[in-house]
CSV table of C-alpha atoms (C1' of nucleotides) in Angstrom, one decimal:
chain,number,residue,atom,x,y,z
A,208,MET,CA,0.0,0.0,0.0
A,209,LEU,CA,1.0,3.6,-0.7
A,210,HIS,CA,0.5,6.6,1.6
A,211,ILE,CA,0.9,10.0,-0.1
A,212,ASP,CA,1.1,12.9,2.2
A,213,MET,CA,1.6,16.5,1.0
A,214,ASP,CA,4.4,18.4,2.9
A,215,TYR,CA,3.1,21.3,5.1
A,216,PHE,CA,0.4,21.6,2.5
A,217,PHE,CA,-1.3,25.0,3.0
A,218,ALA,CA,1.9,26.8,3.8
A,219,GLN,CA,3.8,25.2,0.9
A,220,ILE,CA,1.0,26.3,-1.5
A,221,GLU,CA,1.5,29.9,-0.2
A,222,GLU,CA,5.2,29.6,-0.7
A,223,ILE,CA,4.8,28.6,-4.3
A,224,ARG,CA,2.1,31.2,-4.9
A,225,ASN,CA,4.2,34.0,-3.4
A,226,PRO,CA,7.8,33.3,-4.4
A,227,GLU,CA,8.9,36.5,-2.6
A,228,TYR,CA,8.3,34.7,0.7
A,229,LYS,CA,11.0,32.1,-0.1
A,230,ASN,CA,13.0,31.2,3.0
A,231,LYS,CA,10.7,33.2,5.3
A,232,ILE,CA,8.5,31.8,8.1
A,233,ILE,CA,5.1,31.3,6.7
A,234,ALA,CA,2.1,30.4,8.8
A,235,VAL,CA,-1.4,29.8,7.4
A,236,CYS,CA,-3.9,31.0,10.0
A,237,ILE,CA,-7.6,30.6,10.9
A,238,PHE,CA,-8.6,34.0,12.2
A,239,SER,CA,-11.7,33.7,14.4
A,240,GLY,CA,-12.6,37.4,14.2
A,241,ARG,CA,-13.0,38.0,17.9
A,242,THR,CA,-10.0,40.4,18.1
A,243,GLU,CA,-7.3,41.4,15.7
A,244,ASP,CA,-5.2,38.3,16.1
A,245,SER,CA,-7.5,35.8,17.8
A,246,GLY,CA,-7.4,32.3,16.2
A,247,VAL,CA,-4.9,29.5,15.7
A,248,ILE,CA,-2.2,28.3,13.3
A,249,SER,CA,-3.4,25.9,10.7
A,250,THR,CA,-0.1,25.0,9.0
A,251,VAL,CA,3.4,26.4,9.2
A,252,ASN,CA,6.4,25.8,7.1
A,253,TYR,CA,9.6,24.2,8.4
A,254,GLU,CA,11.3,27.6,9.0
A,255,GLY,CA,8.4,28.3,11.4
A,256,ARG,CA,8.5,24.9,13.0
A,257,ASN,CA,12.2,25.4,13.7
A,258,VAL,CA,11.4,28.3,16.0
A,259,GLY,CA,8.7,26.4,17.8
A,260,ILE,CA,5.5,27.3,15.9
A,261,LYS,CA,3.0,24.4,15.7
A,262,SER,CA,-0.4,23.9,14.3
A,263,GLY,CA,-3.2,24.6,16.7
A,264,MET,CA,-1.1,27.2,18.5
A,265,PRO,CA,-2.8,30.6,19.1
A,266,ILE,CA,-1.7,33.1,16.5
A,267,VAL,CA,-0.7,35.6,19.2
A,268,ASN,CA,1.8,33.2,20.6
A,269,ALA,CA,3.2,32.3,17.2
A,270,LYS,CA,3.8,35.9,16.4
A,271,LYS,CA,5.9,36.3,19.5
A,272,LEU,CA,8.1,33.5,18.2
A,273,ALA,CA,8.5,35.0,14.7
A,274,LYS,CA,8.5,38.8,14.6
A,275,SER,CA,9.2,38.8,10.9
A,276,GLY,CA,7.0,35.9,9.9
A,277,ILE,CA,4.3,36.0,7.3
A,278,PHE,CA,0.9,35.2,8.7
A,279,LEU,CA,-1.7,34.6,6.0
A,280,PRO,CA,-5.4,33.7,6.2
A,281,ALA,CA,-6.4,30.3,5.0
A,282,ASP,CA,-7.7,30.3,1.4
A,283,HIS,CA,-9.6,27.0,1.6
A,284,LYS,CA,-11.2,27.2,-1.9
A,285,TYR,CA,-7.8,27.4,-3.5
A,286,TYR,CA,-6.2,24.6,-1.5
A,287,GLU,CA,-9.2,22.5,-2.4
A,288,SER,CA,-8.7,23.0,-6.1
A,289,ILE,CA,-5.1,22.0,-5.9
A,290,SER,CA,-6.1,18.9,-3.9
A,291,GLN,CA,-8.4,18.0,-6.7
A,292,THR,CA,-5.6,18.3,-9.3
A,293,ILE,CA,-3.4,16.0,-7.2
A,294,ASP,CA,-6.3,13.6,-6.6
A,295,GLY,CA,-6.7,13.2,-10.4
A,296,LEU,CA,-3.0,12.5,-10.8
A,297,ILE,CA,-3.1,9.8,-8.2
A,298,ARG,CA,-6.2,8.2,-9.6
A,299,SER,CA,-4.7,7.9,-13.0
A,300,ASN,CA,-1.7,6.0,-11.6
A,301,CYS,CA,-3.4,3.7,-9.1
A,302,THR,CA,-5.8,0.8,-9.1
A,303,LYS,CA,-7.6,1.8,-5.9
A,304,VAL,CA,-7.6,5.1,-4.1
A,305,GLU,CA,-8.8,6.5,-0.8
A,306,LYS,CA,-8.6,10.3,-0.3
A,307,SER,CA,-8.4,10.5,3.5
A,308,SER,CA,-8.2,14.3,3.8
A,309,ILE,CA,-7.4,17.4,1.8
A,310,ASP,CA,-3.7,16.4,1.6
A,311,GLU,CA,-3.5,12.7,2.2
A,312,TRP,CA,-4.2,9.6,0.1
A,313,TYR,CA,-3.9,5.8,0.6
A,314,ALA,CA,-3.6,3.8,-2.7
A,315,LEU,CA,-2.9,0.5,-4.2
A,316,ALA,CA,-1.0,0.0,-7.4
A,317,GLU,CA,0.7,-2.7,-9.5
A,318,ASP,CA,4.3,-1.7,-8.8
A,319,GLU,CA,4.0,0.5,-5.8
A,320,VAL,CA,7.6,1.6,-5.6
A,321,GLU,CA,7.7,2.7,-9.2
A,322,THR,CA,4.2,4.2,-9.0
A,323,GLY,CA,5.1,6.1,-5.8
A,324,LYS,CA,8.2,7.6,-7.5
A,325,ARG,CA,6.2,8.6,-10.6
A,326,ILE,CA,3.4,10.2,-8.5
A,327,LYS,CA,5.9,12.2,-6.6
A,328,LEU,CA,7.4,13.5,-9.8
A,329,GLU,CA,4.0,14.2,-11.5
A,330,ILE,CA,2.8,16.2,-8.5
A,331,LEU,CA,6.0,18.2,-8.5
A,332,ASN,CA,5.8,18.8,-12.2
A,333,SER,CA,2.2,20.0,-12.3
A,334,THR,CA,2.0,21.9,-9.0
A,335,ASN,CA,5.6,22.6,-7.9
A,336,LEU,CA,4.7,21.0,-4.6
A,337,THR,CA,6.6,18.3,-2.8
A,338,CYS,CA,5.1,15.4,-1.0
A,339,THR,CA,6.2,12.3,1.0
A,340,VAL,CA,5.4,8.8,0.0
A,341,GLY,CA,5.4,5.7,2.2
A,342,VAL,CA,5.2,2.2,1.0
A,343,ALA,CA,4.4,-0.7,3.2
A,344,HIS,CA,2.3,-3.8,3.5
A,345,SER,CA,-0.4,-2.3,5.7
A,346,ARG,CA,-2.2,1.0,5.9
A,347,LEU,CA,-0.7,1.8,9.2
A,348,GLY,CA,2.8,0.9,8.0
A,349,ALA,CA,2.5,3.1,4.9
A,350,LYS,CA,1.4,6.0,7.1
A,351,MET,CA,4.2,5.5,9.6
A,352,ALA,CA,6.7,5.3,6.7
A,353,SER,CA,5.6,8.6,5.2
A,354,ASP,CA,5.6,10.2,8.7
A,355,LYS,CA,9.1,9.1,9.2
A,356,ALA,CA,10.4,10.2,5.8
A,357,LYS,CA,8.8,13.7,5.6
A,358,PRO,CA,9.4,16.2,4.2
A,359,ASN,CA,10.0,15.4,0.5
A,360,GLY,CA,10.8,11.8,1.3
A,361,PHE,CA,10.2,8.3,0.1
A,362,LEU,CA,10.4,5.3,2.3
A,363,ILE,CA,9.8,1.6,1.6
A,364,LEU,CA,9.2,-0.7,4.5
A,365,GLY,CA,9.5,-4.5,4.1
A,366,LYS,CA,7.3,-6.6,6.4
A,367,GLU,CA,9.9,-6.9,9.1
A,368,LYS,CA,10.9,-3.2,9.2
A,369,GLU,CA,7.3,-2.3,9.2
A,370,ARG,CA,6.6,-4.5,12.2
A,371,ASN,CA,9.6,-3.2,14.0
A,372,LEU,CA,8.8,0.4,13.4
A,373,ILE,CA,5.3,0.0,14.6
A,374,ASP,CA,6.3,-2.1,17.6
A,375,ASN,CA,8.9,0.4,18.8
A,376,SER,CA,6.6,3.4,18.4
A,377,PRO,CA,5.3,5.3,21.4
A,378,VAL,CA,1.5,4.7,21.3
A,379,GLU,CA,0.7,8.3,20.7
A,380,LYS,CA,2.4,8.1,17.3
A,381,ILE,CA,-0.2,5.6,16.1
A,382,ILE,CA,-3.1,7.0,14.1
A,383,GLY,CA,-6.2,6.4,16.1
A,384,ILE,CA,-4.6,6.9,19.5
A,385,GLY,CA,-5.1,10.4,20.7
A,386,PRO,CA,-4.4,12.2,24.0
A,387,LYS,CA,-7.2,10.3,26.0
A,388,THR,CA,-6.2,6.8,24.9
A,389,LYS,CA,-2.5,7.6,25.3
A,390,ASP,CA,-3.0,8.7,29.0
A,391,GLU,CA,-5.1,5.6,29.8
A,392,LEU,CA,-2.6,3.3,28.1
A,393,ASN,CA,0.3,5.0,30.0
A,394,GLU,CA,-1.5,4.4,33.2
A,395,LEU,CA,-1.6,0.7,32.4
A,396,GLY,CA,2.2,0.9,31.9
A,397,VAL,CA,1.9,0.8,28.1
A,398,LYS,CA,4.4,3.2,26.5
A,399,THR,CA,5.1,1.6,23.1
A,400,VAL,CA,3.0,-0.6,20.9
A,401,SER,CA,5.0,-3.7,21.9
A,402,ASP,CA,3.9,-3.1,25.5
A,403,LEU,CA,0.4,-3.9,24.3
A,404,ARG,CA,1.4,-7.5,23.7
A,405,GLY,CA,0.3,-9.8,26.5
A,406,LEU,CA,-2.5,-7.5,27.7
A,407,ASN,CA,-5.7,-9.4,28.2
A,408,GLN,CA,-8.1,-8.7,25.4
A,409,PHE,CA,-11.2,-8.6,27.6
A,410,ILE,CA,-9.5,-6.0,29.9
A,411,LEU,CA,-8.7,-3.9,26.9
A,412,ILE,CA,-12.3,-4.1,25.7
A,413,GLU,CA,-13.7,-3.3,29.1
A,414,LYS,CA,-11.5,-0.2,29.3
A,415,PHE,CA,-11.6,1.1,25.8
A,416,GLY,CA,-14.8,-0.3,24.4
A,417,LYS,CA,-15.5,-3.1,21.9
A,418,LYS,CA,-14.0,-1.5,18.8
A,419,THR,CA,-11.0,0.3,20.2
A,420,GLY,CA,-10.2,-2.5,22.6
A,421,ALA,CA,-10.2,-5.2,20.0
A,422,TRP,CA,-8.2,-2.9,17.7
A,423,LEU,CA,-5.5,-2.3,20.4
A,424,TYR,CA,-5.3,-6.0,21.1
A,425,ASN,CA,-4.7,-6.8,17.4
A,426,LEU,CA,-2.1,-4.0,17.2
A,427,GLY,CA,-0.2,-5.5,20.0
A,428,ILE,CA,0.0,-8.9,18.3
A,429,GLY,CA,0.9,-7.4,14.9
A,430,ILE,CA,-2.4,-7.5,13.1
A,431,TYR,CA,-3.0,-4.3,11.3
A,432,ASP,CA,-6.1,-3.2,9.4
A,433,SER,CA,-5.4,-2.8,5.7
A,434,GLU,CA,-8.7,-2.1,3.9
A,435,ILE,CA,-9.0,0.8,1.5
A,436,GLU,CA,-12.3,2.6,1.5
A,437,GLU,CA,-13.1,4.3,-1.8
A,438,ARG,CA,-15.8,6.6,-0.5
A,439,ILE,CA,-16.3,9.8,-2.4
A,440,GLU,CA,-19.5,11.4,-1.0
A,441,LYS,CA,-19.5,13.3,2.2
A,442,GLY,CA,-22.0,12.3,4.9
A,443,GLU,CA,-22.6,15.8,6.3
A,444,PHE,CA,-22.0,19.5,5.8
A,445,SER,CA,-21.3,21.8,8.7
A,446,ARG,CA,-20.2,25.4,9.5
A,447,ILE,CA,-18.9,26.6,12.8
A,448,GLY,CA,-18.0,30.1,13.8
A,449,SER,CA,-17.0,32.2,16.8
A,450,LEU,CA,-19.2,34.8,18.4
A,451,LYS,CA,-17.7,38.3,18.9
A,452,GLU,CA,-18.1,37.9,22.6
A,453,ASN,CA,-19.4,35.1,24.9
A,454,THR,CA,-23.1,35.6,25.4
A,455,ARG,CA,-26.5,34.1,26.2
A,456,GLU,CA,-28.5,36.7,24.2
A,457,LYS,CA,-30.8,34.9,21.8
A,458,GLY,CA,-30.7,37.6,19.2
A,459,LYS,CA,-27.0,37.6,18.9
A,460,ILE,CA,-26.7,33.9,18.8
A,461,LEU,CA,-29.5,33.5,16.3
A,462,GLU,CA,-27.9,36.0,14.0
A,463,LYS,CA,-24.7,34.0,13.9
A,464,ILE,CA,-26.5,30.7,13.4
A,465,VAL,CA,-28.5,32.0,10.5
A,466,GLU,CA,-25.4,33.3,8.9
A,467,LEU,CA,-23.7,29.9,9.2
A,468,GLU,CA,-26.8,28.1,8.1
A,469,ARG,CA,-26.7,30.1,4.9
A,470,GLU,CA,-23.1,29.1,4.3
A,471,ALA,CA,-23.7,25.4,5.0
A,472,LYS,CA,-26.7,25.5,2.6
A,473,GLU,CA,-24.4,26.8,-0.2
A,474,GLU,CA,-22.5,23.5,0.1
A,475,LEU,CA,-25.7,21.6,0.2
A,476,LYS,CA,-26.9,23.3,-2.9
A,477,TYR,CA,-23.6,22.6,-4.7
A,478,SER,CA,-23.9,18.9,-3.7
A,479,LYS,CA,-27.6,18.7,-4.8
A,480,LYS,CA,-28.3,16.7,-1.7
A,481,PHE,CA,-31.2,16.7,0.8
A,482,TYR,CA,-30.8,16.2,4.5
A,483,LYS,CA,-32.8,14.4,7.2
A,484,THR,CA,-31.2,15.9,10.3
A,485,LEU,CA,-30.5,19.4,11.4
A,486,THR,CA,-28.0,19.9,14.2
A,487,LEU,CA,-27.1,23.0,16.1
A,488,ILE,CA,-23.7,23.0,17.8
A,489,PHE,CA,-22.9,25.1,20.8
A,490,ILE,CA,-19.4,25.5,22.3
A,491,THR,CA,-19.7,27.1,25.7
A,492,GLU,CA,-17.2,29.4,27.5
A,493,ASP,CA,-15.5,26.3,29.0
A,494,ILE,CA,-14.8,25.0,25.4
A,495,LYS,CA,-17.2,22.1,25.9
A,496,MET,CA,-19.2,21.1,22.8
A,497,HIS,CA,-23.0,20.5,23.0
A,498,THR,CA,-25.4,19.6,20.3
A,499,LYS,CA,-29.2,19.8,19.7
A,500,SER,CA,-30.6,18.0,16.7
A,501,ARG,CA,-33.9,17.4,15.0
A,502,SER,CA,-34.7,14.8,12.3
A,503,PHE,CA,-37.4,15.3,9.8
A,504,SER,CA,-39.8,12.7,8.5
A,505,LYS,CA,-39.3,14.1,5.0
A,506,PRO,CA,-35.8,15.1,3.8
A,507,ARG,CA,-35.4,18.8,3.3
A,508,GLY,CA,-33.5,20.7,0.6
A,509,GLU,CA,-31.6,23.9,0.2
A,510,LYS,CA,-34.8,25.9,-0.4
A,511,GLU,CA,-36.6,25.0,2.8
A,512,THR,CA,-36.2,27.3,5.8
A,513,ASN,CA,-35.4,26.0,9.2
A,514,LEU,CA,-35.9,29.2,11.2
A,515,ASP,CA,-38.6,27.8,13.5
A,516,GLU,CA,-36.6,24.7,14.3
A,517,ILE,CA,-33.5,26.7,14.9
A,518,LYS,CA,-35.3,29.0,17.3
A,519,LYS,CA,-36.8,26.0,19.1
A,520,LEU,CA,-33.5,24.1,19.4
A,521,MET,CA,-31.6,27.2,20.5
A,522,SER,CA,-34.1,27.9,23.2
A,523,GLU,CA,-34.1,24.3,24.4
A,524,PHE,CA,-30.4,24.5,24.8
A,525,LEU,CA,-30.2,27.9,26.5
A,526,ASP,CA,-33.1,26.9,28.9
A,527,ASN,CA,-31.0,23.9,30.1
A,528,GLU,CA,-27.6,25.4,30.2
A,529,ARG,CA,-26.5,28.5,32.1
A,530,LYS,CA,-23.0,28.9,30.7
A,531,GLU,CA,-22.2,31.6,28.1
A,532,VAL,CA,-21.9,30.5,24.5
A,533,ARG,CA,-18.6,31.1,22.7
A,534,ARG,CA,-19.0,29.5,19.3
A,535,VAL,CA,-22.0,28.1,17.4
A,536,GLY,CA,-22.4,25.8,14.4
A,537,VAL,CA,-25.0,24.3,12.1
A,538,LYS,CA,-24.8,20.8,10.6
A,539,PHE,CA,-26.8,19.0,7.9
A,540,SER,CA,-26.6,15.2,8.1
A,541,GLY,CA,-28.4,12.1,6.9
A,542,LEU,CA,-27.8,13.2,3.4
A,543,VAL,CA,-29.8,11.6,0.6
A,544,GLU,CA,-30.1,11.9,-3.2
A,545,MET,CA,-33.4,13.4,-4.2
A,546,ASP,CA,-33.6,14.4,-7.8
A,547,GLY,CA,-36.7,16.4,-7.4
A,548,GLN,CA,-38.9,13.6,-5.9
A,549,THR,CA,-40.0,14.0,-2.4
A,550,THR,CA,-41.8,10.6,-2.2
A,551,LEU,CA,-38.8,8.4,-2.3
A,552,PHE,CA,-39.7,6.5,0.8
B,201,DG,C1',-33.9,0.2,14.6
B,202,DA,C1',-34.1,5.2,14.6
B,203,DA,C1',-33.1,9.4,17.1
B,204,DC,C1',-30.3,12.0,20.0
B,205,DA,C1',-26.2,13.4,22.7
B,206,DG,C1',-21.6,13.1,23.7
B,207,DA,C1',-16.6,11.4,23.3
B,208,DA,C1',-12.6,10.9,20.7
B,209,DA,C1',-9.8,11.5,16.9
B,210,DA,C1',-7.7,13.4,12.6
B,211,DC,C1',-6.9,17.3,10.0
C,89,DC,C1',-5.4,30.4,25.5
C,90,DC,C1',-8.7,27.6,22.5
C,91,DT,C1',-10.3,27.2,14.9
C,92,DC,C1',-12.7,24.4,11.8
C,93,DC,C1',-14.6,20.1,9.5
C,94,DT,C1',-15.7,15.3,9.3
C,95,DT,C1',-16.0,10.5,10.8
C,96,DT,C1',-16.7,6.9,13.9
C,97,DC,C1',-18.1,4.9,18.0
C,98,DT,C1',-20.9,4.5,22.2
C,99,DG,C1',-24.7,4.9,25.5
C,100,DT,C1',-29.4,5.9,26.2
C,101,DT,C1',-34.1,6.1,25.1
C,102,DC,C1',-38.1,5.1,22.7
DNA sequence: GAACAGAAAAC
DNA sequence: CCTCCTTTCTGTTC
């Protein structure tokens, strides 16, 4: 299996688009609009990483680390179009392709080493962007290989190296193990994947749930999932945004929700899909996420208004929660194809 | 089995 | 001090 991962994607795109920034620190930012520099770093180039800037870091803190750095707003539409170009190149070279995010792909091909090299070159020729390719037997191994080789790298792992690399990795380097699972595993004395071996599978399932528990058990004994899922369609569309200030005022919150709903509907319109469920998202002052949703017996389209439901769901939330609201969002899910007919079911 | 809410993760 | 988007899983309730 191949794993193709674009190097510091958004920031690299900005480097290519603005050659005058060559060799400077470039950080692509998500500005929240609360204050001048509120928001976080999305992606930063290696010059920026060298001085300690990381993705997820508040923009204000990053600016302290790089007085002369270039801090640009994310231009998602443009990054998406480049992602599509790359997607086309990969698909024309591989037998099976899974696009796992805007800048990452898993793929199968006849001769994977040769194909990987060719893809790297074709991407460079047509976009001027570098990427890193990992080749291994499993999905996890391919991903670990590209992680290890980046940036602008190429790494092939045979079965034995693949197993060793995974076995000796700290658990938090494994895709699927985040901060919570890491902490819980560390408490059990598990630091690396190899420490998982020998743990009782029923204890793992009891502690981490059926799915994760069984997956961790298999990981420990060297069984890695390898399926490629060629899904194309998205299952939901959502928009989230920050309020100017934390508040509980219905008018202010509603105004933002309506604005976000309009944006999410644009996506919906573009996809020509209908939805069965509307969800409002609330992030309170303590950064906890809450949701309120309503499903409809008949799928709704881009034309229908949800104002009544939005007001009702919002009131329901505020009546049961006394914290202030920091951010809000709207989500359309349960997407279905409708082609004009409303009597599909 | 659907609806709803929340947790966790990846990006 | 704290952005945005999507997926997957789990528990609960009806």
